[in-house]
Amino acid sequence: MKSPLPVLGLVRAASLFLYLNQTVLTMVLTNSTRLESLLDKYRDRDEEWWTARSRGRRAISEGDMHLILDLHNKLRGQVHPPASNMEYMIWDYELERSAEHWAHACRWEHGPSHMLTQIGQNLGAHWGRDRPPTYHVQAWYDEVRHYSYPYSQECNPHCPFRCSGPVCTHYTQLVWATSNRIGCAINVCYNMNVWGMIWAKAVYLVCNYSPPGNWWGHAPYKYGTPCSACPASYAGGCRDNLCYKDGGVDRRPPPEIEENYIEPEPEPVKDRDPEPRTQTPDPSPSDAQGRNPVVSTEQMSQQVECETKLRDQCKGTTCNRYECPPGCFHRHGKVVGTGYYDMQSSVCGAALHSGVIDDDGGWLDVTRLGRKQQFTKSYKNGIQSLGKNRSANSFKVETVPVKAVTCETTVALFCPFKKPVRHCPRLYCPRNCLRESRIRVIGTNYYSDKSSICRAAIHAGVIQNESGGYLDVMPVDKRQQYSGSSQNGVTSESLLNPSGGKAFRVFAVM
C-alpha cells in the first residue's frame, strides 16, 4: 500500500509567474469506473452552470490543447534516467471539464475539494506579458534540476503554501508514469487574489491528471529500457519511448462544437468566502448611499505620456506613483542611465528599460535618489539607454505591489508613517465593509492611522461599499485634531489633541 503525501505543495513563486501542485492525500483509485462515477456526480451537480454557458466556447483552444498534450508526451519520453514504463498521455474531456470549472472559480488553491483524492493537479498563473500555456508546462518540467532519481533529496514534497527551499512536485506529476490522462483549461481572472496580492488580469492555467501521481516514497517511474516494462494492456506498443496503444489519441470523441477560446468580459468581484455578518443593525446599501453621498476622484497616481520626463512632473509625496499608457515601446523618449536614471529621462522609458512595465503600460513607483556622479548606458528589455558622465539628480523605478486587505486593516498595522516617506502598496478592499460597523473611523479627509482603511475609503467616497476596489493610501505625520462627519453611511469620530499615532489620506484609483 502506498504512503500518501500529506499536504498541498507549493512549487515556485515568482513576481509574475506562480505554480501550485496538488499532492495526493489518500490512496489512489486506479479503477477508471470509480473515477467516471465521481465525474458523473460532478456533472450532474453543475449541469445548470454548464447549460447556461454559450455554445461554441471552450476553456481551451484546440491549438493550445494539442500544444500542451504534445509537450507533455515529448517531455515524458526524454526523462533521464530513461523510463521503462512511461505511458503515453491522452486528452480527457471530462478532466478538461472539471479543470474548466475550477479555472472559472479564479481561486489560487487546489480544488474542488471533493475531487482532490481522485486527480492530480498542476496550477500556473501569470500576468503581464503574454505567454503560451506551454511556458508553464516547461517550467513545471524544469524543476527536474532539483530532483535526483529515484527519491529527491533536494526538493521538499511537504512544502505547504510558502517555503523558501526548492520543490519539484510539478515535475514528478508531469512524469508520473501511470498518469496517462490529462485535461486542462485556461481562464482570464480579473482581480484574482494570489496570497494577498491582487492580480488585476491573471491568466490562470489548470491541468488535471488521472490517475494522480506524487506518492511519497515512490519513484515517478521505473528505470530501464524504454517500453520494456509497459502494462500488458499496451500489447507491446511503443512510441517515442512511451507505452502506446494504436489509435491512442483521445479517450472519447471531442464535443461537436466550434472550438475557440473567447476571453470573458470582466465581471464584478465576487466574494469567495462570505464574511460573517455582525449582529449590529446596519443601514442597507441603498440607505447608506443616501446619507450625505460624497464621491472623491482625487488620485495619488499621476498619469503621464510615454515621453514625459520626470523633471516635468510635480514634486512631493503624491508624485511618487505613475501610470504609463500602453504602446510606449516605440515612443519611449530618452532614457539616461541603468538601475538609476537621470531626471531628464522619460518615466515610462525608464520603466520599460528596467522591466517594471511592458508595452501594455502599467503602474510604477518612483524614488528620488539625489545626485549621482555618472550614468551608465545599457541595452535592456529592448530599450537602449544613454550614458552620462556629469553629476545630476537621479531616480529609480519599481513595481507597484497590490495587496488585498480586510475591512479591519489599519494603516498603523499595515503601513505606518516613517521618515523618509516610503511607498505603501496599492490596496484592494473587499465589498460590504459597512457591515463591520464596530470598526472605528476617525477624521475626515485626513484620518487617524487607527482607523479602518476600507471604511475610511468608503467615508471619503474613494470606493463604494457594494463593490470595494482599489485605492492608494498615503501615511502622513499626525494631525492636531480630527473632525468627524457622516458620509456614505459611515459616521466618523472627532479627536482633539491625539496623544500618539499618525495620520493618512486615501486616494481613488481610476
Coordinates of C-alpha atoms in Angstrom, one line a residue:
M1 CA 0.0 0.0 0.0
K2 CA 1.3 3.4 -1.0
S3 CA 2.1 6.0 1.7
P4 CA 0.2 9.2 0.8
L5 CA 1.8 12.7 0.7
P6 CA 0.0 14.7 3.4
V7 CA -0.2 18.2 2.1
L8 CA -0.6 20.5 -0.8
G9 CA 2.7 21.6 -2.2
L10 CA 3.9 25.0 -3.4
V11 CA 6.4 24.6 -6.1
R12 CA 7.6 28.0 -7.0
A13 CA 6.7 31.6 -6.5
A14 CA 7.9 34.4 -8.7
S15 CA 6.8 38.0 -9.2
L16 CA 4.7 37.3 -12.3
F17 CA 4.6 33.5 -12.6
L18 CA 3.2 31.2 -9.9
Y19 CA 2.8 27.5 -9.7
L20 CA 0.9 25.1 -7.3
N21 CA 0.9 21.4 -7.3
Q22 CA -1.6 19.2 -5.5
T23 CA -0.1 16.1 -3.8
V24 CA -2.1 13.0 -3.2
L25 CA -3.9 12.9 0.1
T26 CA -5.3 9.3 0.1
M27 CA -4.7 6.1 -1.7
V28 CA -5.2 6.5 -5.5
L29 CA -8.3 4.9 -7.1
T30 CA -6.9 3.4 -10.3
N31 CA -10.3 2.0 -11.3
S32 CA -11.5 4.2 -14.1
T33 CA -15.1 3.2 -13.4
R34 CA -14.9 4.8 -10.0
L35 CA -13.5 8.0 -11.4
E36 CA -16.2 8.0 -14.1
S37 CA -18.8 7.7 -11.3
L38 CA -17.4 10.6 -9.4
L39 CA -17.3 12.7 -12.6
D40 CA -20.9 11.8 -13.4
K41 CA -21.9 13.2 -10.0
Y42 CA -19.8 16.3 -10.6
R43 CA -21.5 16.8 -14.0
D44 CA -25.0 16.4 -12.5
R45 CA -24.3 18.9 -9.7
D46 CA -23.1 21.6 -12.2
E47 CA -25.5 20.9 -15.1
E48 CA -27.3 24.2 -14.7
W49 CA -23.9 26.1 -14.7
W50 CA -22.8 24.3 -17.9
T51 CA -26.2 24.7 -19.6
A52 CA -26.0 28.5 -19.0
R53 CA -22.7 28.8 -20.9
S54 CA -22.7 29.8 -24.5
R55 CA -22.4 27.1 -27.1
G56 CA -19.2 27.2 -29.1
R57 CA -17.0 28.3 -26.2
R58 CA -14.4 26.0 -24.6
A59 CA -12.0 26.7 -21.8
I60 CA -9.0 26.0 -24.1
S61 CA -8.5 26.2 -27.8
E62 CA -7.9 23.2 -30.0
G63 CA -4.4 24.5 -30.7
D64 CA -3.4 25.0 -27.1
M65 CA -4.8 21.6 -26.2
H66 CA -2.5 19.9 -28.7
L67 CA 0.5 22.0 -27.7
I68 CA 0.0 21.1 -24.0
L69 CA -0.5 17.4 -24.8
D70 CA 2.3 17.1 -27.3
L71 CA 4.8 18.8 -24.9
H72 CA 3.8 16.5 -22.1
N73 CA 4.4 13.4 -24.2
K74 CA 7.7 14.9 -25.6
L75 CA 9.0 15.6 -22.1
R76 CA 7.8 12.3 -20.7
G77 CA 9.7 10.5 -23.4
Q78 CA 13.0 12.1 -22.7
V79 CA 13.4 11.7 -19.0
H80 CA 16.8 10.8 -17.6
P81 CA 17.5 8.2 -16.5
P82 CA 15.2 6.6 -19.1
A83 CA 11.8 5.1 -18.0
S84 CA 10.8 1.6 -18.8
N85 CA 7.1 2.0 -18.0
M86 CA 6.2 5.6 -19.0
E87 CA 2.7 5.7 -20.6
Y88 CA 1.6 7.8 -23.5
M89 CA -0.7 10.6 -22.3
I90 CA -4.0 11.3 -23.9
W91 CA -6.5 14.1 -23.6
D92 CA -9.5 13.6 -21.4
Y93 CA -12.5 15.8 -22.0
E94 CA -14.0 15.1 -18.6
L95 CA -10.8 16.2 -16.9
E96 CA -10.9 19.3 -19.1
R97 CA -14.4 20.0 -18.0
S98 CA -13.5 19.7 -14.3
A99 CA -10.5 21.9 -14.9
E100 CA -12.6 24.5 -16.6
H101 CA -15.0 24.7 -13.7
W102 CA -12.1 25.3 -11.3
A103 CA -10.4 27.8 -13.6
H104 CA -13.6 29.8 -13.6
A105 CA -13.6 29.9 -9.8
C106 CA -10.5 32.0 -10.0
R107 CA -9.2 30.7 -6.7
W108 CA -5.4 30.3 -6.2
E109 CA -5.7 27.0 -4.4
H110 CA -6.4 23.4 -5.4
G111 CA -9.9 22.2 -5.9
P112 CA -12.7 21.4 -5.9
S113 CA -12.1 19.6 -2.6
H114 CA -14.4 16.6 -3.4
M115 CA -12.1 15.7 -6.4
L116 CA -8.7 16.1 -4.9
T117 CA -8.4 12.5 -3.9
Q118 CA -9.2 11.4 -7.4
I119 CA -7.0 13.6 -9.6
G120 CA -3.6 15.2 -9.7
Q121 CA -3.5 18.9 -10.4
N122 CA -0.9 21.4 -11.5
L123 CA -1.7 25.1 -11.5
G124 CA 0.0 28.0 -13.1
A125 CA -0.8 31.7 -13.3
H126 CA 0.8 34.8 -14.8
W127 CA 0.1 38.4 -15.7
G128 CA 1.8 41.0 -17.8
R129 CA 3.4 39.7 -21.0
D130 CA 1.5 37.1 -23.0
R131 CA 2.8 33.6 -22.6
P132 CA 1.7 30.4 -24.2
P133 CA 0.4 27.7 -21.9
T134 CA 3.4 25.6 -22.8
Y135 CA 5.6 28.2 -20.9
H136 CA 4.1 26.9 -17.7
V137 CA 4.4 23.2 -18.7
Q138 CA 8.1 23.7 -19.5
A139 CA 8.6 25.5 -16.2
W140 CA 7.0 22.5 -14.4
Y141 CA 9.3 20.1 -16.1
D142 CA 12.4 22.4 -15.4
E143 CA 12.0 21.6 -11.7
V144 CA 13.9 18.4 -12.6
R145 CA 17.1 20.4 -11.7
H146 CA 16.0 20.0 -8.1
Y147 CA 15.2 16.3 -8.4
S148 CA 17.6 13.2 -8.1
Y149 CA 16.1 9.9 -9.3
P150 CA 14.6 7.9 -7.7
Y151 CA 13.9 9.9 -4.5
S152 CA 14.5 13.6 -4.3
Q153 CA 16.9 14.8 -1.7
E154 CA 17.0 18.4 -2.8
C155 CA 13.3 19.4 -3.0
N156 CA 10.6 19.4 -0.3
P157 CA 7.4 17.4 -1.1
H158 CA 5.9 18.6 2.2
C159 CA 6.1 22.3 1.4
P160 CA 2.7 23.8 2.2
F161 CA 1.8 27.3 0.9
R162 CA 5.0 29.3 1.3
C163 CA 8.5 27.9 1.5
S164 CA 12.0 29.0 0.6
G165 CA 13.5 25.7 -0.5
P166 CA 13.3 24.1 -3.9
V167 CA 10.3 21.9 -4.7
C168 CA 9.7 19.5 -7.6
T169 CA 6.2 18.1 -7.3
H170 CA 5.1 19.7 -10.6
Y171 CA 7.9 17.8 -12.4
T172 CA 7.1 14.5 -10.7
Q173 CA 3.4 14.7 -11.5
L174 CA 4.2 15.6 -15.1
V175 CA 6.4 12.5 -15.5
W176 CA 4.4 10.1 -13.3
A177 CA 4.4 7.0 -15.4
T178 CA 0.8 5.9 -14.7
S179 CA -0.8 9.3 -15.1
N180 CA -1.9 8.7 -18.6
R181 CA -4.8 11.2 -19.0
I182 CA -4.8 14.9 -18.8
G183 CA -7.4 17.7 -19.2
C184 CA -6.6 21.5 -18.9
A185 CA -8.4 24.8 -19.0
I186 CA -7.3 28.4 -19.3
N187 CA -9.3 31.4 -17.9
V188 CA -8.6 35.1 -17.6
C189 CA -9.3 36.0 -13.9
Y190 CA -9.9 39.6 -13.0
N191 CA -8.8 40.8 -9.6
M192 CA -7.5 37.4 -8.6
N193 CA -6.3 37.1 -5.0
V194 CA -2.9 35.3 -5.1
W195 CA -1.7 35.0 -1.5
G196 CA -3.0 38.5 -0.6
M197 CA -1.7 40.1 -3.9
I198 CA -4.4 41.2 -6.3
W199 CA -3.6 40.4 -9.9
A200 CA -5.8 42.7 -12.0
K201 CA -5.8 40.3 -15.0
A202 CA -4.3 36.9 -14.3
V203 CA -4.1 34.2 -16.9
Y204 CA -4.9 31.0 -15.0
L205 CA -4.0 27.5 -16.2
V206 CA -5.4 24.4 -14.5
C207 CA -4.3 20.9 -15.6
N208 CA -5.9 17.8 -14.0
Y209 CA -4.3 14.4 -14.2
S210 CA -5.6 10.9 -13.8
P211 CA -4.6 8.6 -12.2
P212 CA -2.8 11.0 -9.8
G213 CA 0.9 10.8 -9.0
N214 CA 3.2 12.1 -6.3
W215 CA 3.1 9.2 -3.9
W216 CA 5.5 9.8 -1.1
G217 CA 8.5 7.4 -1.1
H218 CA 7.8 6.1 -4.6
A219 CA 9.7 7.0 -7.8
P220 CA 7.6 8.6 -10.5
Y221 CA 8.6 5.8 -13.0
K222 CA 10.7 2.6 -13.3
Y223 CA 14.2 2.9 -14.6
G224 CA 15.1 0.8 -17.6
T225 CA 15.0 0.4 -21.4
P226 CA 12.1 2.4 -22.8
C227 CA 8.8 0.4 -23.1
S228 CA 10.4 -2.7 -21.5
A229 CA 8.0 -2.7 -18.6
C230 CA 4.8 -1.5 -20.1
P231 CA 1.5 -2.7 -18.7
A232 CA 0.1 -5.7 -20.6
S233 CA -2.8 -3.6 -21.8
Y234 CA -0.4 -1.9 -24.2
A235 CA 0.3 -5.2 -26.0
G236 CA 4.0 -4.3 -26.6
G237 CA 3.2 -1.0 -28.3
C238 CA 5.8 1.7 -28.1
R239 CA 6.1 5.2 -29.5
D240 CA 8.8 7.8 -28.8
N241 CA 9.9 5.9 -25.7
L242 CA 6.3 5.7 -24.3
C243 CA 4.0 2.8 -23.8
Y244 CA 1.5 3.3 -26.7
K245 CA -1.7 1.8 -28.0
D246 CA -2.6 2.0 -31.6
G247 CA -5.2 4.8 -32.1
G248 CA -4.2 6.2 -28.7
V249 CA -5.4 9.8 -29.2
D250 CA -8.4 10.7 -27.2
R251 CA -10.4 8.6 -24.7
R252 CA -13.6 9.8 -26.2
P253 CA -14.5 12.0 -29.2
P254 CA -14.4 15.7 -28.7
P255 CA -17.7 17.7 -28.3
E256 CA -19.2 18.6 -31.6
I257 CA -19.0 22.3 -31.1
E258 CA -16.9 25.1 -32.7
E259 CA -13.5 25.1 -30.9
N260 CA -12.4 28.6 -29.9
Y261 CA -11.4 30.3 -26.8
I262 CA -13.1 33.6 -26.1
E263 CA -11.8 35.9 -23.3
P264 CA -14.7 36.6 -20.9
E265 CA -15.7 40.2 -20.2
P266 CA -14.7 41.4 -16.7
E267 CA -17.2 40.6 -14.1
P268 CA -17.8 42.3 -10.7
V269 CA -15.6 40.8 -8.0
K270 CA -17.4 38.0 -6.2
D271 CA -16.9 37.0 -2.5
R272 CA -15.4 33.6 -2.4
D273 CA -15.9 33.1 1.3
P274 CA -18.6 35.3 2.7
E275 CA -17.6 37.2 5.8
P276 CA -19.7 36.5 8.9
R277 CA -22.3 39.2 9.5
T278 CA -22.2 41.3 12.6
Q279 CA -25.4 41.3 14.7
T280 CA -25.2 45.1 15.0
P281 CA -28.0 46.7 12.9
D282 CA -26.6 48.5 9.9
P283 CA -28.1 50.5 7.1
S284 CA -28.8 48.8 3.9
P285 CA -26.5 49.8 0.9
S286 CA -29.3 51.9 -0.6
D287 CA -29.8 53.7 2.8
A288 CA -26.1 54.1 3.2
Q289 CA -25.6 55.8 -0.2
G290 CA -28.5 58.1 0.6
R291 CA -26.7 59.5 3.7
N292 CA -24.7 62.5 2.6
P293 CA -23.2 60.9 -0.6
V294 CA -19.7 62.0 -1.3
V295 CA -17.5 60.9 -4.3
S296 CA -13.8 61.6 -4.5
T297 CA -11.9 61.2 -7.7
E298 CA -8.6 62.6 -6.5
Q299 CA -5.7 60.3 -7.4
M300 CA -2.3 59.9 -5.9
S301 CA -1.1 58.2 -9.1
Q302 CA 0.0 60.7 -11.9
Q303 CA -1.0 59.7 -15.4
V304 CA 1.8 60.5 -17.8
E305 CA 2.6 60.3 -21.5
C306 CA 5.2 57.9 -23.0
E307 CA 7.8 60.7 -23.4
T308 CA 7.1 62.6 -20.2
K309 CA 10.3 63.4 -18.3
L310 CA 10.3 63.0 -14.5
R311 CA 11.6 66.6 -14.1
D312 CA 8.5 67.8 -15.9
Q313 CA 6.2 66.3 -13.2
C314 CA 5.2 67.7 -9.8
K315 CA 7.3 67.1 -6.7
G316 CA 6.2 65.9 -3.3
T317 CA 4.8 62.8 -1.7
T318 CA 1.9 62.5 -4.1
C319 CA 4.3 62.4 -7.1
N320 CA 5.8 59.0 -6.5
R321 CA 3.3 56.8 -8.3
Y322 CA 2.7 57.0 -12.0
E323 CA 0.7 55.3 -14.7
C324 CA 2.1 54.8 -18.1
P325 CA -0.2 54.2 -21.1
P326 CA 0.2 51.2 -23.5
G327 CA 2.2 51.5 -26.6
C328 CA 5.3 53.2 -25.2
F329 CA 7.9 50.7 -26.5
H330 CA 8.3 52.6 -29.8
R331 CA 7.9 56.1 -28.4
H332 CA 9.5 55.8 -25.0
G333 CA 11.6 59.1 -25.2
K334 CA 15.1 59.5 -23.9
V335 CA 16.4 57.2 -21.2
V336 CA 19.7 58.0 -19.4
G337 CA 21.3 55.5 -17.0
T338 CA 20.9 52.0 -15.8
G339 CA 19.4 51.0 -12.5
Y340 CA 19.1 54.7 -11.6
Y341 CA 18.2 57.2 -14.2
D342 CA 18.8 60.9 -14.9
M343 CA 15.8 63.2 -14.1
Q344 CA 15.7 64.1 -17.7
S345 CA 14.8 60.5 -18.6
S346 CA 11.3 59.5 -19.7
V347 CA 9.5 58.0 -16.7
C348 CA 7.9 55.3 -18.9
G349 CA 11.1 54.7 -20.9
A350 CA 13.0 54.1 -17.7
A351 CA 10.3 51.7 -16.5
L352 CA 10.4 49.8 -19.8
H353 CA 14.2 49.7 -19.7
S354 CA 14.2 48.3 -16.1
G355 CA 11.5 45.8 -16.9
V356 CA 9.0 47.2 -14.4
I357 CA 6.4 47.6 -17.2
D358 CA 6.0 46.2 -20.7
D359 CA 4.3 47.6 -23.8
D360 CA 0.9 47.2 -22.2
G361 CA 1.8 50.0 -19.8
G362 CA 1.1 49.9 -16.1
W363 CA 1.8 51.4 -12.7
L364 CA 5.2 52.2 -11.3
D365 CA 6.7 53.8 -8.2
V366 CA 9.5 56.4 -8.4
T367 CA 12.1 57.0 -5.7
R368 CA 14.3 60.1 -5.9
L369 CA 17.9 59.2 -5.1
G370 CA 19.6 62.6 -5.2
R371 CA 22.7 63.4 -7.2
K372 CA 24.8 60.7 -8.9
Q373 CA 28.2 61.3 -10.5
Q374 CA 27.6 59.3 -13.6
F375 CA 25.0 57.3 -15.5
T376 CA 25.8 54.0 -17.4
K377 CA 24.3 53.1 -20.8
S378 CA 23.0 49.7 -21.5
Y379 CA 20.6 47.7 -23.7
K380 CA 17.8 46.1 -21.6
N381 CA 14.4 44.7 -22.4
G382 CA 14.6 46.1 -26.0
I383 CA 15.5 49.7 -24.8
Q384 CA 18.9 51.3 -25.4
S385 CA 19.7 53.8 -22.6
L386 CA 22.3 56.6 -22.8
G387 CA 25.4 57.2 -20.7
K388 CA 26.3 60.4 -19.0
N389 CA 29.5 61.5 -17.1
R390 CA 28.1 64.6 -15.4
S391 CA 26.6 64.8 -11.9
A392 CA 22.8 65.1 -11.9
N393 CA 19.7 64.2 -9.8
S394 CA 18.5 60.7 -10.2
F395 CA 15.6 58.3 -9.6
K396 CA 14.8 54.6 -9.7
V397 CA 11.6 52.9 -10.7
E398 CA 9.9 49.9 -9.0
T399 CA 6.8 47.9 -9.5
V400 CA 3.7 48.8 -7.6
P401 CA 2.7 45.9 -5.3
V402 CA -1.0 45.3 -4.8
K403 CA -2.2 43.8 -1.6
A404 CA -5.7 42.6 -0.5
V405 CA -6.7 43.8 2.9
T406 CA -9.6 43.2 5.2
C407 CA -12.3 45.6 6.4
E408 CA -10.4 45.8 9.8
T409 CA -6.9 46.6 8.4
T410 CA -5.4 49.9 9.7
V411 CA -2.5 52.0 8.5
A412 CA -0.9 51.7 11.9
L413 CA -0.5 48.0 11.4
F414 CA -0.1 47.8 7.6
C415 CA 2.0 50.8 6.5
P416 CA 2.9 53.1 9.4
F417 CA 4.2 56.6 8.7
K418 CA 8.0 56.8 8.7
K419 CA 10.6 59.3 7.5
P420 CA 11.8 59.3 4.8
V421 CA 8.3 58.7 3.4
R422 CA 8.0 55.3 1.9
H423 CA 5.7 53.8 -0.7
C424 CA 2.7 51.8 0.5
P425 CA 1.3 49.0 -1.6
R426 CA -1.8 49.7 -3.7
L427 CA -4.6 48.2 -1.7
Y428 CA -7.7 46.2 -2.6
C429 CA -10.7 46.4 -0.2
P430 CA -13.4 43.7 -0.1
R431 CA -17.0 44.8 -0.6
N432 CA -19.6 45.2 2.2
C433 CA -17.3 46.8 4.8
L434 CA -20.3 48.7 6.1
R435 CA -21.4 45.5 7.8
E436 CA -18.4 45.9 10.1
S437 CA -19.9 48.9 12.0
R438 CA -17.9 48.2 15.1
I439 CA -14.7 49.3 13.3
R440 CA -13.6 52.9 14.0
V441 CA -13.1 55.7 11.5
I442 CA -11.6 58.8 13.0
G443 CA -11.4 62.0 11.0
T444 CA -12.5 63.5 7.6
N445 CA -10.1 63.7 4.6
Y446 CA -7.3 63.1 7.0
Y447 CA -7.8 60.0 9.1
S448 CA -6.1 58.7 12.2
D449 CA -4.0 55.7 11.5
K450 CA -6.0 53.7 14.0
S451 CA -9.0 53.9 11.5
S452 CA -10.1 51.1 9.2
I453 CA -8.6 51.9 5.8
C454 CA -11.5 50.4 3.8
R455 CA -14.2 52.1 5.9
A456 CA -12.3 55.4 5.7
A457 CA -12.2 55.0 1.9
I458 CA -16.0 54.5 1.8
H459 CA -16.4 57.5 4.0
A460 CA -14.2 59.6 1.7
G461 CA -16.0 58.4 -1.4
V462 CA -12.9 56.7 -2.9
I463 CA -14.6 53.3 -3.1
Q464 CA -18.2 52.1 -2.9
N465 CA -19.4 49.7 -0.3
E466 CA -21.2 47.4 -2.8
S467 CA -18.1 46.7 -4.9
G468 CA -15.0 47.5 -2.8
G469 CA -12.0 48.1 -5.1
Y470 CA -8.5 49.6 -5.4
L471 CA -7.2 52.6 -3.5
D472 CA -3.9 54.3 -2.7
V473 CA -3.1 55.2 0.9
M474 CA -0.5 57.9 1.9
P475 CA 0.6 57.9 5.5
V476 CA 1.4 61.4 6.8
D477 CA 2.5 62.9 10.1
K478 CA 0.0 63.2 12.9
R479 CA -2.7 66.0 13.0
Q480 CA -3.5 68.2 15.9
Q481 CA -7.2 67.3 15.6
Y482 CA -9.5 65.1 13.5
S483 CA -13.0 66.2 12.6
G484 CA -15.8 63.7 12.5
S485 CA -18.6 63.6 9.9
S486 CA -21.3 61.4 8.4
Q487 CA -20.7 60.4 4.8
N488 CA -21.8 57.5 2.6
G489 CA -23.3 55.6 5.6
V490 CA -20.1 55.9 7.7
T491 CA -20.1 58.2 10.8
S492 CA -16.5 59.1 11.7
E493 CA -15.3 60.3 15.1
S494 CA -13.7 63.5 16.1
L495 CA -10.5 63.6 18.1
L496 CA -8.7 66.5 19.7
N497 CA -5.0 66.6 20.6
P498 CA -4.3 62.9 19.9
S499 CA -1.5 61.7 22.3
G500 CA 0.1 59.4 19.7
G501 CA -0.3 57.9 16.3
K502 CA 0.0 59.3 12.8
A503 CA -2.5 60.1 10.0
F504 CA -3.2 59.0 6.4
R505 CA -5.1 60.0 3.3
V506 CA -6.9 57.8 0.8
F507 CA -6.9 58.3 -2.9
A508 CA -9.0 56.9 -5.8
V509 CA -7.6 54.6 -8.4
M510 CA -9.4 55.3 -11.7

